[in-house]
Short mmCIF file of C-alpha atoms in Angstrom, two decimals:
data_model
loop_
_atom_site.label_atom_id
_atom_site.label_comp_id
_atom_site.label_asym_id
_atom_site.label_seq_id
_atom_site.Cartn_x
_atom_site.Cartn_y
_atom_site.Cartn_z
CA MET A 121 -33.60 25.95 -40.44
CA LEU A 122 -36.42 23.03 -41.24
CA ASN A 123 -36.87 22.78 -37.32
CA ALA A 124 -37.81 26.57 -37.43
CA ILE A 125 -40.09 26.00 -40.39
CA PHE A 126 -41.71 23.05 -38.71
CA ARG A 127 -42.44 24.76 -35.67
CA LYS A 128 -44.14 27.56 -37.90
CA SER A 129 -45.53 25.50 -40.46
CA THR A 130 -49.29 27.39 -40.77
CA GLY A 131 -47.46 30.55 -41.23
CA VAL A 132 -44.81 29.30 -44.07
CA ILE A 133 -47.67 28.06 -45.97
CA LEU A 134 -49.50 31.17 -45.76
CA LEU A 135 -46.51 33.29 -46.55
CA ALA A 136 -46.11 30.79 -49.85
CA VAL A 137 -49.54 31.23 -50.61
CA LEU A 138 -49.70 35.13 -50.20
CA LEU A 139 -46.26 35.17 -52.41
CA CYS A 140 -48.17 32.89 -55.23
CA ALA A 141 -50.94 35.50 -55.14
CA ALA A 142 -48.67 38.38 -55.15
CA GLY A 143 -47.04 36.35 -58.54
CA ILE A 144 -50.21 35.87 -59.77
CA PHE A 145 -51.26 39.91 -59.64
CA LEU A 146 -47.78 41.03 -60.91
CA VAL A 147 -47.69 39.06 -63.65
CA THR A 148 -50.49 41.27 -65.06
CA GLU A 149 -48.72 44.15 -64.68
CA LEU A 150 -45.47 42.92 -66.70
CA PRO A 151 -44.77 44.80 -70.06
CA ILE A 152 -45.90 42.51 -72.87
CA GLN A 153 -43.82 42.79 -75.95
CA LEU A 154 -42.68 40.57 -79.05
CA TYR A 155 -38.78 40.95 -78.25
CA PRO A 156 -36.70 42.47 -75.81
CA GLN A 157 -35.47 45.90 -76.47
CA THR A 158 -32.10 44.69 -78.90
CA GLN A 159 -31.16 48.28 -79.85
CA ARG A 160 -30.00 51.36 -78.22
CA PRO A 161 -32.58 53.89 -77.10
CA ARG A 162 -33.03 56.21 -80.16
CA VAL A 163 -35.09 59.11 -80.09
CA ARG A 164 -35.81 61.10 -83.24
CA VAL A 165 -36.67 64.97 -83.40
CA ARG A 166 -38.39 66.42 -86.28
CA ILE A 167 -38.18 70.30 -86.79
CA ASP A 168 -41.13 71.48 -89.70
CA HIS A 169 -39.90 75.00 -90.98
CA THR A 170 -42.12 75.42 -94.00
CA GLY A 171 -41.12 78.05 -96.88
CA VAL A 172 -37.40 77.63 -95.39
CA SER A 173 -34.84 75.68 -97.19
CA ALA A 174 -32.29 73.04 -96.28
CA LEU A 175 -29.09 75.52 -96.59
CA ASP A 176 -30.96 78.37 -95.08
CA PHE A 177 -32.23 76.37 -92.02
CA SER A 178 -28.51 74.54 -91.52
CA GLY A 179 -26.64 77.95 -92.13
CA GLU A 180 -28.63 79.82 -89.49
CA TYR A 181 -29.15 77.08 -86.65
CA ALA A 182 -27.35 73.91 -87.37
CA ASP A 183 -24.49 74.57 -85.02
CA GLU A 184 -26.44 75.60 -81.65
CA ILE A 185 -29.24 73.08 -82.23
CA GLU A 186 -26.28 70.29 -82.99
CA ALA A 187 -24.27 71.33 -80.09
CA ARG A 188 -27.34 71.17 -77.65
CA LEU A 189 -28.54 67.97 -78.64
CA LEU A 190 -24.80 66.47 -78.26
CA ALA A 191 -24.98 67.76 -74.75
CA VAL A 192 -27.78 65.75 -73.94
CA ASP A 193 -26.85 63.06 -70.84
CA GLY A 194 -26.18 59.76 -72.40
CA VAL A 195 -26.08 60.65 -76.36
CA ASP A 196 -23.55 58.36 -78.16
CA THR A 197 -24.17 59.72 -81.84
CA LEU A 198 -26.45 62.00 -83.69
CA GLU A 199 -27.38 61.78 -87.03
CA VAL A 200 -28.92 64.98 -88.87
CA GLU A 201 -30.93 65.20 -91.92
CA TYR A 202 -31.49 68.65 -93.39
CA GLU A 203 -34.34 68.94 -95.92
CA ASN A 204 -36.58 71.62 -97.49
CA ASP A 205 -39.43 72.59 -95.24
CA ARG A 206 -38.30 70.11 -92.24
CA SER A 207 -35.24 68.62 -90.64
CA SER A 208 -34.75 65.34 -88.62
CA PHE A 209 -32.15 64.80 -85.58
CA THR A 210 -32.01 61.07 -84.68
CA LEU A 211 -30.15 60.69 -81.13
CA THR A 212 -28.58 57.00 -80.24
CA PHE A 213 -28.05 56.79 -76.44
CA GLU A 214 -25.90 54.51 -74.80
CA TRP A 215 -26.65 50.89 -73.86
CA ASN A 216 -27.34 51.69 -70.10
CA THR A 217 -29.41 54.94 -70.62
CA ASP A 218 -33.15 54.30 -69.89
CA SER A 219 -35.52 55.30 -73.04
CA GLU A 220 -37.90 57.15 -71.06
CA GLU A 221 -35.13 59.43 -69.49
CA ALA A 222 -33.43 59.94 -72.76
CA ARG A 223 -37.05 60.78 -74.36
CA ALA A 224 -37.86 63.55 -71.29
CA ASP A 225 -34.48 65.11 -71.51
CA VAL A 226 -34.39 65.37 -75.39
CA ASP A 227 -38.08 67.15 -75.02
CA ALA A 228 -36.32 69.50 -72.15
CA THR A 229 -33.34 70.51 -74.50
CA MET A 230 -36.03 71.16 -77.42
CA ASN A 231 -37.72 73.55 -74.90
CA SER A 232 -34.79 75.31 -74.74
CA ILE A 233 -33.77 75.30 -78.46
CA SER A 234 -36.92 76.46 -79.44
CA SER A 235 -36.35 79.81 -77.81
CA ILE A 236 -33.77 80.44 -80.42
CA LEU A 237 -36.40 79.50 -83.27
CA PRO A 238 -38.32 82.16 -85.34
CA SER A 239 -42.03 82.59 -83.83
CA ASP A 240 -43.24 80.65 -87.21
CA TYR A 241 -42.06 77.35 -86.41
CA ARG A 242 -41.32 77.25 -82.74
CA ASP A 243 -43.36 75.04 -81.51
CA SER A 244 -43.45 73.03 -84.87
CA TYR A 245 -41.41 70.53 -83.71
CA ARG A 246 -42.02 66.88 -82.44
CA VAL A 247 -39.84 64.65 -80.36
CA GLY A 248 -40.70 60.82 -80.81
CA PHE A 249 -38.89 57.43 -80.29
CA TYR A 250 -37.04 55.75 -83.27
CA SER A 251 -39.10 52.72 -84.19
CA GLY A 252 -37.54 49.47 -83.14
CA GLU A 253 -38.54 45.83 -83.37
CA ASN A 254 -41.49 46.65 -81.12
CA ALA A 255 -42.41 49.62 -82.71
CA GLY A 256 -45.37 48.14 -84.60
CA PHE A 257 -48.67 49.95 -84.88
CA MET A 258 -52.35 49.59 -84.44
CA ILE A 259 -54.81 50.37 -86.86
CA LEU A 260 -58.06 51.39 -86.04
CA GLY A 261 -61.33 52.20 -88.33
CA ILE A 262 -64.61 53.77 -86.80
CA SER A 263 -67.76 54.07 -89.06
CA SER A 264 -71.36 55.07 -88.11
CA ALA A 265 -74.83 54.63 -90.03
CA THR A 266 -76.05 58.11 -88.39
CA ALA A 267 -73.09 60.02 -88.28
CA SER A 268 -70.78 61.32 -90.99
CA PRO A 269 -66.94 60.67 -91.11
CA GLU A 270 -66.54 64.46 -90.55
CA GLU A 271 -69.15 64.46 -87.59
CA LEU A 272 -66.83 61.89 -86.15
CA TYR A 273 -63.56 63.28 -86.61
CA ARG A 274 -64.76 66.69 -84.89
CA ALA A 275 -66.37 64.77 -82.22
CA LEU A 276 -63.02 62.76 -81.56
CA ASP A 277 -60.53 65.59 -82.60
CA SER A 278 -62.42 68.01 -79.77
CA THR A 279 -63.11 65.77 -77.08
CA VAL A 280 -61.27 62.10 -77.11
CA ARG A 281 -57.95 63.36 -78.56
CA PRO A 282 -56.51 64.59 -75.31
CA GLU A 283 -57.55 61.58 -73.71
CA LEU A 284 -55.73 59.17 -76.15
CA SER A 285 -52.88 61.30 -76.22
CA ALA A 286 -52.40 60.64 -72.67
CA VAL A 287 -52.31 56.77 -72.81
CA GLU A 288 -49.27 55.79 -70.97
CA ASP A 289 -48.00 53.29 -73.48
CA ALA A 290 -48.55 54.97 -76.63
CA ASP A 291 -45.72 57.53 -78.33
CA SER A 292 -48.18 58.73 -80.71
CA VAL A 293 -51.99 58.40 -81.40
CA ASP A 294 -53.25 59.86 -84.48
CA ILE A 295 -56.60 60.78 -85.91
CA PHE A 296 -56.71 61.01 -89.84
CA ARG A 297 -58.66 63.70 -91.36
CA VAL A 298 -61.29 62.63 -93.26
CA GLU A 299 -61.45 66.47 -95.22
CA ASP A 300 -58.72 68.73 -96.73
CA LEU A 301 -59.13 72.50 -96.97
CA GLU A 302 -58.45 73.31 -101.07
CA VAL A 303 -58.12 76.93 -102.40
CA GLU A 304 -58.79 77.17 -106.12
CA VAL A 305 -57.28 80.04 -107.82
CA LEU A 306 -58.96 80.90 -111.23
CA LEU A 307 -56.91 83.77 -113.24
CA ARG A 308 -58.76 86.12 -115.14
CA GLN A 309 -56.95 86.46 -118.06
CA GLU A 310 -58.04 89.77 -119.31
CA ASP A 311 -57.28 91.29 -115.77
CA MET A 312 -53.61 89.72 -115.98
CA LEU A 313 -53.02 91.47 -119.38
CA ALA A 314 -54.05 94.58 -118.59
CA TYR A 315 -51.64 94.74 -115.38
CA GLY A 316 -49.18 93.33 -117.61
CA LEU A 317 -48.77 89.91 -115.23
CA ASP A 318 -47.98 86.65 -116.19
CA ILE A 319 -48.49 83.40 -114.08
CA ARG A 320 -44.74 83.19 -113.15
CA ASP A 321 -45.53 86.46 -111.04
CA VAL A 322 -48.75 84.76 -109.36
CA GLU A 323 -46.61 81.72 -108.78
CA SER A 324 -43.58 84.11 -107.00
CA ALA A 325 -46.35 85.96 -104.94
CA LEU A 326 -48.37 82.54 -103.66
CA LEU A 327 -45.00 81.09 -102.74
CA ALA A 328 -43.68 84.22 -100.62
CA GLY A 329 -47.19 84.66 -99.19
CA TYR A 330 -46.27 82.94 -96.03
CA ARG A 331 -42.87 83.77 -95.92
CA PRO A 332 -41.16 85.64 -93.47
CA GLU A 333 -38.17 87.25 -94.63
CA SER A 334 -34.81 87.16 -92.91
CA VAL A 335 -33.54 90.92 -91.92
CA GLY A 336 -30.11 89.26 -90.36
CA ARG A 337 -28.81 88.51 -86.93
CA LEU A 338 -28.45 90.34 -83.53
CA GLU A 339 -25.91 88.81 -81.23
CA GLN A 340 -25.75 89.92 -77.48
CA GLY A 341 -23.06 88.24 -75.48
CA ASN A 342 -23.01 84.64 -76.47
CA THR A 343 -26.50 84.58 -77.59
CA SER A 344 -27.27 85.01 -81.50
CA PHE A 345 -31.04 85.94 -82.12
CA SER A 346 -32.43 85.34 -85.92
CA VAL A 347 -34.48 89.03 -86.95
CA ARG A 348 -37.29 88.08 -89.35
CA PHE A 349 -40.25 90.17 -89.90
CA ARG A 350 -43.61 88.67 -91.00
CA ARG A 351 -45.27 89.63 -94.23
CA GLY A 352 -48.19 88.18 -96.29
CA ILE A 353 -51.03 86.33 -94.79
CA ASP A 354 -52.03 84.28 -91.55
CA SER A 355 -54.67 81.89 -93.00
CA VAL A 356 -55.47 80.62 -96.62
CA PHE A 357 -58.97 82.30 -96.38
CA ASP A 358 -56.99 85.59 -96.97
CA ILE A 359 -55.07 84.45 -100.07
CA GLY A 360 -56.95 86.89 -102.00
CA ARG A 361 -54.64 89.86 -100.44
CA ILE A 362 -51.55 88.20 -101.45
CA VAL A 363 -49.75 91.37 -103.13
CA ILE A 364 -48.54 90.37 -106.58
CA ALA A 365 -47.28 93.91 -107.83
CA GLN A 366 -46.60 97.40 -107.13
CA ARG A 367 -47.96 99.87 -109.74
CA GLY A 368 -47.25 103.75 -108.19
CA ASN A 369 -49.36 103.88 -105.14
CA VAL A 370 -51.70 101.01 -106.32
CA SER A 371 -51.16 97.53 -104.78
CA ILE A 372 -52.26 94.86 -107.53
CA ARG A 373 -53.64 91.70 -104.99
CA ILE A 374 -54.49 88.27 -106.32
CA GLN A 375 -58.40 89.00 -105.67
CA ASP A 376 -58.01 91.68 -108.79
CA VAL A 377 -56.79 89.17 -110.98
CA ALA A 378 -58.63 85.83 -109.98
CA ASP A 379 -61.48 84.43 -108.75
CA ILE A 380 -60.38 82.21 -105.44
CA ALA A 381 -62.86 79.67 -104.28
CA THR A 382 -61.90 78.23 -100.56
CA ARG A 383 -63.74 74.66 -99.90
CA TYR A 384 -63.52 71.46 -97.93
CA VAL A 385 -62.76 68.37 -100.31
CA LEU A 386 -62.41 64.54 -99.85
CA PRO A 387 -58.57 64.01 -99.11
CA SER A 388 -56.52 62.36 -101.89
CA ARG A 389 -57.03 58.99 -99.87
CA THR A 390 -60.14 57.94 -98.36
CA PHE A 391 -60.67 55.03 -95.47
CA ILE A 392 -63.66 52.53 -96.69
CA MET A 393 -64.71 50.48 -93.87
CA ASN A 394 -67.50 47.86 -94.77
CA GLY A 395 -68.00 49.86 -97.77
CA THR A 396 -68.48 52.91 -96.58
CA ARG A 397 -66.45 55.90 -95.66
CA GLY A 398 -64.94 55.64 -92.06
CA MET A 399 -62.10 57.26 -90.29
CA ARG A 400 -59.11 55.82 -88.99
CA ILE A 401 -56.97 55.85 -85.84
CA THR A 402 -53.16 55.13 -85.37
CA ALA A 403 -51.15 54.32 -82.62
CA THR A 404 -47.45 53.64 -82.18
CA PRO A 405 -46.35 52.59 -78.78
CA ILE A 406 -43.01 53.81 -76.89
CA ASP A 407 -39.52 52.42 -76.86
CA GLY A 408 -40.15 49.32 -74.23
CA GLY A 409 -43.85 49.95 -73.85
CA ASN A 410 -46.41 47.26 -72.99
CA VAL A 411 -48.06 46.70 -76.49
CA ARG A 412 -51.13 44.89 -75.52
CA LYS A 413 -51.95 47.55 -72.60
CA MET A 414 -51.73 50.09 -75.13
CA SER A 415 -54.35 48.44 -77.29
CA GLN A 416 -56.75 47.88 -74.43
CA ASP A 417 -56.46 51.54 -73.34
CA ILE A 418 -57.53 53.01 -76.68
CA GLN A 419 -60.28 50.55 -77.28
CA GLU A 420 -61.39 51.49 -73.62
CA ILE A 421 -61.66 55.40 -74.21
CA LEU A 422 -63.21 54.92 -77.55
CA ARG A 423 -65.66 52.60 -75.96
CA ASP A 424 -66.34 55.27 -73.30
CA ALA A 425 -66.57 57.97 -75.56
CA ARG A 426 -69.77 56.31 -76.92
CA GLU A 427 -71.32 55.24 -73.70
CA GLN A 428 -70.99 59.08 -73.03
CA GLY A 429 -72.69 59.66 -76.21
CA ILE A 430 -69.46 61.60 -77.49
CA ILE A 431 -70.03 59.64 -80.44
CA PRO A 432 -73.27 57.75 -81.84
CA GLU A 433 -74.22 54.55 -80.22
CA ASP A 434 -74.01 52.75 -83.29
CA ALA A 435 -70.60 53.78 -83.80
CA VAL A 436 -68.60 50.50 -85.11
CA PHE A 437 -64.89 49.95 -84.06
CA GLN A 438 -62.61 47.23 -86.28
CA VAL A 439 -59.15 46.77 -85.35
CA TYR A 440 -57.41 46.10 -88.62
CA ILE A 441 -53.69 45.55 -87.28
CA ASP A 442 -52.90 45.11 -83.73
CA PRO A 443 -49.70 43.97 -82.73
CA ALA A 444 -50.86 43.07 -79.35
CA GLU A 445 -52.99 40.14 -80.92
CA TYR A 446 -50.08 38.82 -82.72
CA ILE A 447 -47.53 38.91 -79.48
CA ASN A 448 -50.90 37.41 -77.67
CA ARG A 449 -51.09 34.45 -80.10
CA SER A 450 -46.87 33.90 -80.03
CA ILE A 451 -46.94 34.01 -76.36
CA ARG A 452 -50.03 31.37 -76.17
CA ASN A 453 -47.95 29.35 -78.53
CA VAL A 454 -44.86 29.37 -76.15
CA VAL A 455 -47.18 28.80 -72.69
CA ARG A 456 -48.90 25.98 -74.40
CA SER A 457 -45.18 24.56 -75.16
CA ALA A 458 -44.12 24.86 -71.55
CA LEU A 459 -47.65 23.29 -70.33
CA LEU A 460 -46.66 20.27 -72.50
CA GLY A 461 -43.45 20.12 -71.14
CA ALA A 462 -44.60 20.21 -67.60
CA ALA A 463 -47.22 17.69 -68.26
CA LEU A 464 -44.50 15.30 -69.78
CA ALA A 465 -42.19 15.49 -66.94
CA MET A 466 -44.79 14.51 -64.56
CA VAL A 467 -45.39 11.28 -66.59
CA VAL A 468 -41.73 10.50 -66.32
CA VAL A 469 -41.73 11.47 -63.09
CA LEU A 470 -44.55 9.13 -62.42
CA PHE A 471 -43.11 6.22 -64.01
CA GLY A 472 -39.76 6.88 -62.53
CA LEU A 473 -41.02 7.08 -58.87
CA GLY A 474 -44.02 4.63 -58.94
CA GLN A 475 -46.21 6.55 -56.51
CA LEU A 476 -49.04 9.31 -57.35
CA ARG A 477 -47.96 10.92 -53.85
CA ASN A 478 -44.74 11.37 -54.58
CA THR A 479 -45.59 13.19 -58.08
CA LEU A 480 -47.97 15.10 -56.77
CA LEU A 481 -45.54 16.85 -54.13
CA ILE A 482 -43.16 16.97 -56.75
CA GLY A 483 -45.54 18.41 -59.45
CA ILE A 484 -46.76 21.32 -56.68
CA SER A 485 -43.21 22.73 -56.95
CA LEU A 486 -43.40 23.20 -60.77
CA PRO A 487 -46.57 25.82 -60.74
CA VAL A 488 -45.32 27.40 -57.57
CA THR A 489 -41.83 28.08 -58.90
CA LEU A 490 -43.10 29.61 -62.17
CA VAL A 491 -45.58 31.77 -60.03
CA LEU A 492 -42.65 33.26 -57.92
CA ASN A 493 -40.39 33.80 -60.67
CA PHE A 494 -43.00 36.44 -62.07
CA ILE A 495 -42.12 38.23 -58.48
CA LEU A 496 -38.07 38.19 -59.59
CA MET A 497 -39.06 39.46 -63.13
CA TYR A 498 -41.14 42.60 -62.14
CA PHE A 499 -38.36 43.70 -59.49
CA PHE A 500 -35.68 43.03 -61.86
CA LYS A 501 -38.00 44.98 -64.85
CA VAL A 502 -37.79 41.85 -67.48
CA SER A 503 -41.08 42.05 -69.76
CA LEU A 504 -42.84 38.93 -71.20
CA ASN A 505 -41.78 38.34 -74.47
CA LEU A 506 -40.85 35.49 -76.49
CA ILE A 507 -37.36 35.34 -75.29
CA SER A 508 -38.14 35.27 -71.47
CA LEU A 509 -40.76 33.39 -72.12
CA GLY A 510 -38.76 30.57 -73.81
CA GLY A 511 -36.22 30.72 -70.73
CA ILE A 512 -39.13 29.89 -68.63
CA ALA A 513 -40.21 26.67 -71.18
CA LEU A 514 -36.46 25.71 -70.75
CA ALA A 515 -36.26 25.83 -67.09
CA VAL A 516 -39.60 23.66 -66.74
CA GLY A 517 -37.76 20.69 -66.69
CA MET A 518 -34.79 21.69 -64.49
CA VAL A 519 -37.02 23.31 -61.65
CA ILE A 520 -38.23 19.75 -60.65
CA ASP A 521 -34.82 18.17 -60.16
CA SER A 522 -34.28 19.37 -56.51
CA SER A 523 -37.35 18.29 -55.51
CA ILE A 524 -36.94 15.01 -57.03
CA VAL A 525 -33.96 14.20 -55.12
CA VAL A 526 -35.59 15.56 -51.82
CA ILE A 527 -38.94 13.94 -52.51
CA GLU A 528 -36.96 10.39 -53.62
CA ASN A 529 -34.48 10.48 -50.28
CA ILE A 530 -37.42 11.23 -48.03
CA HIS A 531 -39.13 8.53 -49.79
CA ARG A 532 -36.24 6.12 -49.47
CA LEU A 533 -36.14 6.54 -45.48
CA ARG A 534 -39.87 6.10 -45.23
CA MET A 535 -39.27 2.87 -46.74
CA LYS A 536 -36.24 1.98 -44.66
CA GLU A 537 -37.33 2.84 -41.26
CA ALA A 538 -40.90 1.74 -41.79
CA PRO A 539 -43.13 1.56 -40.14
CA ILE A 540 -43.52 5.45 -38.71
CA ARG A 541 -44.15 5.45 -35.24
CA SER A 542 -45.39 9.03 -35.00
CA ASN A 543 -45.19 12.12 -36.47
CA ARG A 544 -42.30 13.39 -34.73
CA HIS A 545 -40.22 10.24 -36.30
CA LEU A 546 -41.51 11.46 -39.45
CA ARG A 547 -40.83 15.01 -38.96
CA GLU A 548 -36.69 13.96 -37.65
CA LEU A 549 -37.01 11.47 -40.61
CA VAL A 550 -37.94 14.42 -43.18
CA ILE A 551 -35.21 16.65 -41.66
CA ARG A 552 -32.49 13.93 -42.02
CA ALA A 553 -33.19 13.28 -45.41
CA VAL A 554 -33.01 16.92 -46.44
CA ALA A 555 -29.88 17.33 -44.70
CA GLN A 556 -28.33 14.37 -46.17
CA VAL A 557 -29.07 15.93 -50.03
CA ARG A 558 -28.86 19.40 -48.90
CA ALA A 559 -24.94 20.29 -50.18
CA PRO A 560 -25.48 17.98 -53.77
CA VAL A 561 -28.57 19.66 -54.34
CA ILE A 562 -27.62 23.49 -53.87
CA ALA A 563 -24.22 21.95 -55.75
CA SER A 564 -26.52 20.92 -58.71
CA THR A 565 -28.33 24.06 -58.93
CA LEU A 566 -25.20 26.29 -58.98
CA THR A 567 -23.58 24.70 -61.26
CA THR A 568 -26.34 25.21 -63.62
CA VAL A 569 -26.84 28.83 -62.62
CA LEU A 570 -23.38 29.27 -63.30
CA VAL A 571 -23.95 28.62 -66.97
CA PHE A 572 -26.78 31.00 -67.57
CA ALA A 573 -25.73 33.89 -65.28
CA PRO A 574 -22.69 35.17 -66.98
CA ILE A 575 -25.02 35.97 -70.17
CA SER A 576 -26.18 38.65 -68.03
CA PHE A 577 -22.86 40.40 -68.19
CA THR A 578 -21.76 39.99 -71.57
CA ALA A 579 -21.50 43.07 -74.04
CA PRO A 580 -24.26 45.02 -74.59
CA LEU A 581 -25.73 43.48 -77.67
CA THR A 582 -25.55 39.80 -76.45
CA ASN A 583 -27.13 40.68 -73.01
CA ALA A 584 -29.96 42.72 -74.89
CA ILE A 585 -30.80 39.53 -77.05
CA LEU A 586 -30.06 36.76 -74.67
CA GLY A 587 -30.13 38.46 -71.31
CA ASP A 588 -34.05 37.97 -70.76
CA GLN A 589 -33.77 34.42 -71.04
CA SER A 590 -30.98 33.94 -68.76
CA ARG A 591 -32.86 35.55 -66.04
CA THR A 592 -35.64 34.09 -66.10
CA VAL A 593 -33.67 30.36 -65.93
CA VAL A 594 -31.69 31.88 -62.90
CA PHE A 595 -34.57 32.99 -61.14
CA ALA A 596 -36.61 30.02 -61.54
CA LEU A 597 -33.43 27.60 -60.33
CA LEU A 598 -32.92 29.63 -57.11
CA ILE A 599 -36.54 29.72 -56.72
CA ALA A 600 -36.99 26.07 -57.42
CA LEU A 601 -33.87 25.57 -54.83
CA VAL A 602 -35.49 27.43 -51.80
CA VAL A 603 -38.92 25.86 -52.63
CA ALA A 604 -37.28 22.31 -52.64
CA LEU A 605 -35.38 22.57 -49.34
CA THR A 606 -38.20 24.59 -47.43
CA LEU A 607 -41.61 24.19 -48.77
CA ILE A 608 -41.66 20.74 -50.16
CA PRO A 609 -40.39 19.21 -47.31
CA LEU A 610 -43.06 20.79 -45.26
CA LEU A 611 -45.78 19.63 -47.60
CA ALA A 612 -44.36 16.17 -47.43
CA PHE A 613 -44.80 15.82 -43.82
CA GLN A 614 -48.12 17.04 -44.06
CA PHE A 615 -49.00 14.39 -46.96
CA TYR A 616 -47.23 11.59 -44.86
CA SER A 617 -48.53 12.37 -41.41
#
């Protein structure tokens, strides 16, 4: 094989350069997380059913909803929590289920489930990932000296919100309201007495004003339909039209016994940014998503909105909590440790071999191996996280072992057969030197590989925690073996000729 490599030396070196360039590019495409996914995929569904109690909702729809959710492919367990006004369903999937596919399947199932729900809350459900160790969240504040928070909110809500919701790695992006709609009802005591009403009558009317009334259930074949009729009002601005009582043919409405004021007010909690009112945006990543890319995409969308004049030019963005920054800092610490380990390994090699040229040849194998490692990480879907980077740092000292043995044997034969009479003699010497140590180098590498490889085939939880580390070590060792037996002898010939 080495004879063929020497005949095509230019092509081999060019291929190695191209592969290294591909590795440098693909490392920018790898998902970046703090830890690998160490929990099974979990998807949560929340259904808002305002005005309907937990008992009524579960009695009417529980069997149908739970049966359909349990029928989703890959579901292992279903946890259900019914509450007044809302209910939540948490689906836990099997280990080998893809998170994105799981969420898409649940979303499709909810589309079919919504058809059996009343129109009042048919679309009032939300499907999202259950928060895991990589969930985190991002909090970003926006303020402007020339625009009020209300104006900023309206501009972002109408124009930018769709773009924020479309961020690939974000599960949800929320723009928090900066004003609430408040309705004040002041009862007039004289009118209340005149109609013989008390405050309990008004309270009952308000509670029933938005609530649809059930009249039973209609069954057609295997399909069951809930039959309700709407009553009351459609908007808080019509609250005065709610009927409190009936006196003969006369309907007594709230506006007959009360003064009603509808207005926008500050919410119970407000966001202060640099001493002035601002607005807040929060974002959570999808399960297994690229947290750093999510943060960058959101900030880029907001900067584009400012450049396009959607929000004022003086709008200031300030990131208060950014999980990407913590992840970047953690990754930098691991990379720094790996570089320090590589430098120390080169110093040891220099003192051991005693020649700078031999040390440089061995040193070339280290960055080449690590860069090519990113190609396998990309195709085997291994993210950049503290565990996988820890595996790379662990492999730094081991990936040069094969190159040390090969270069040392080439150096030994050079010293033994000196002087080297021609390039042909040097090429034959390099081929013989590699052939002498090929079997021991392969055996030595495989013994180490066989220590780490089985971790990827252990129990799901063990594989989830340590699998990324074992895979990166195995990838690095196998690549280092190929580099030591192919590229390093070729470069040694070029160096010594």
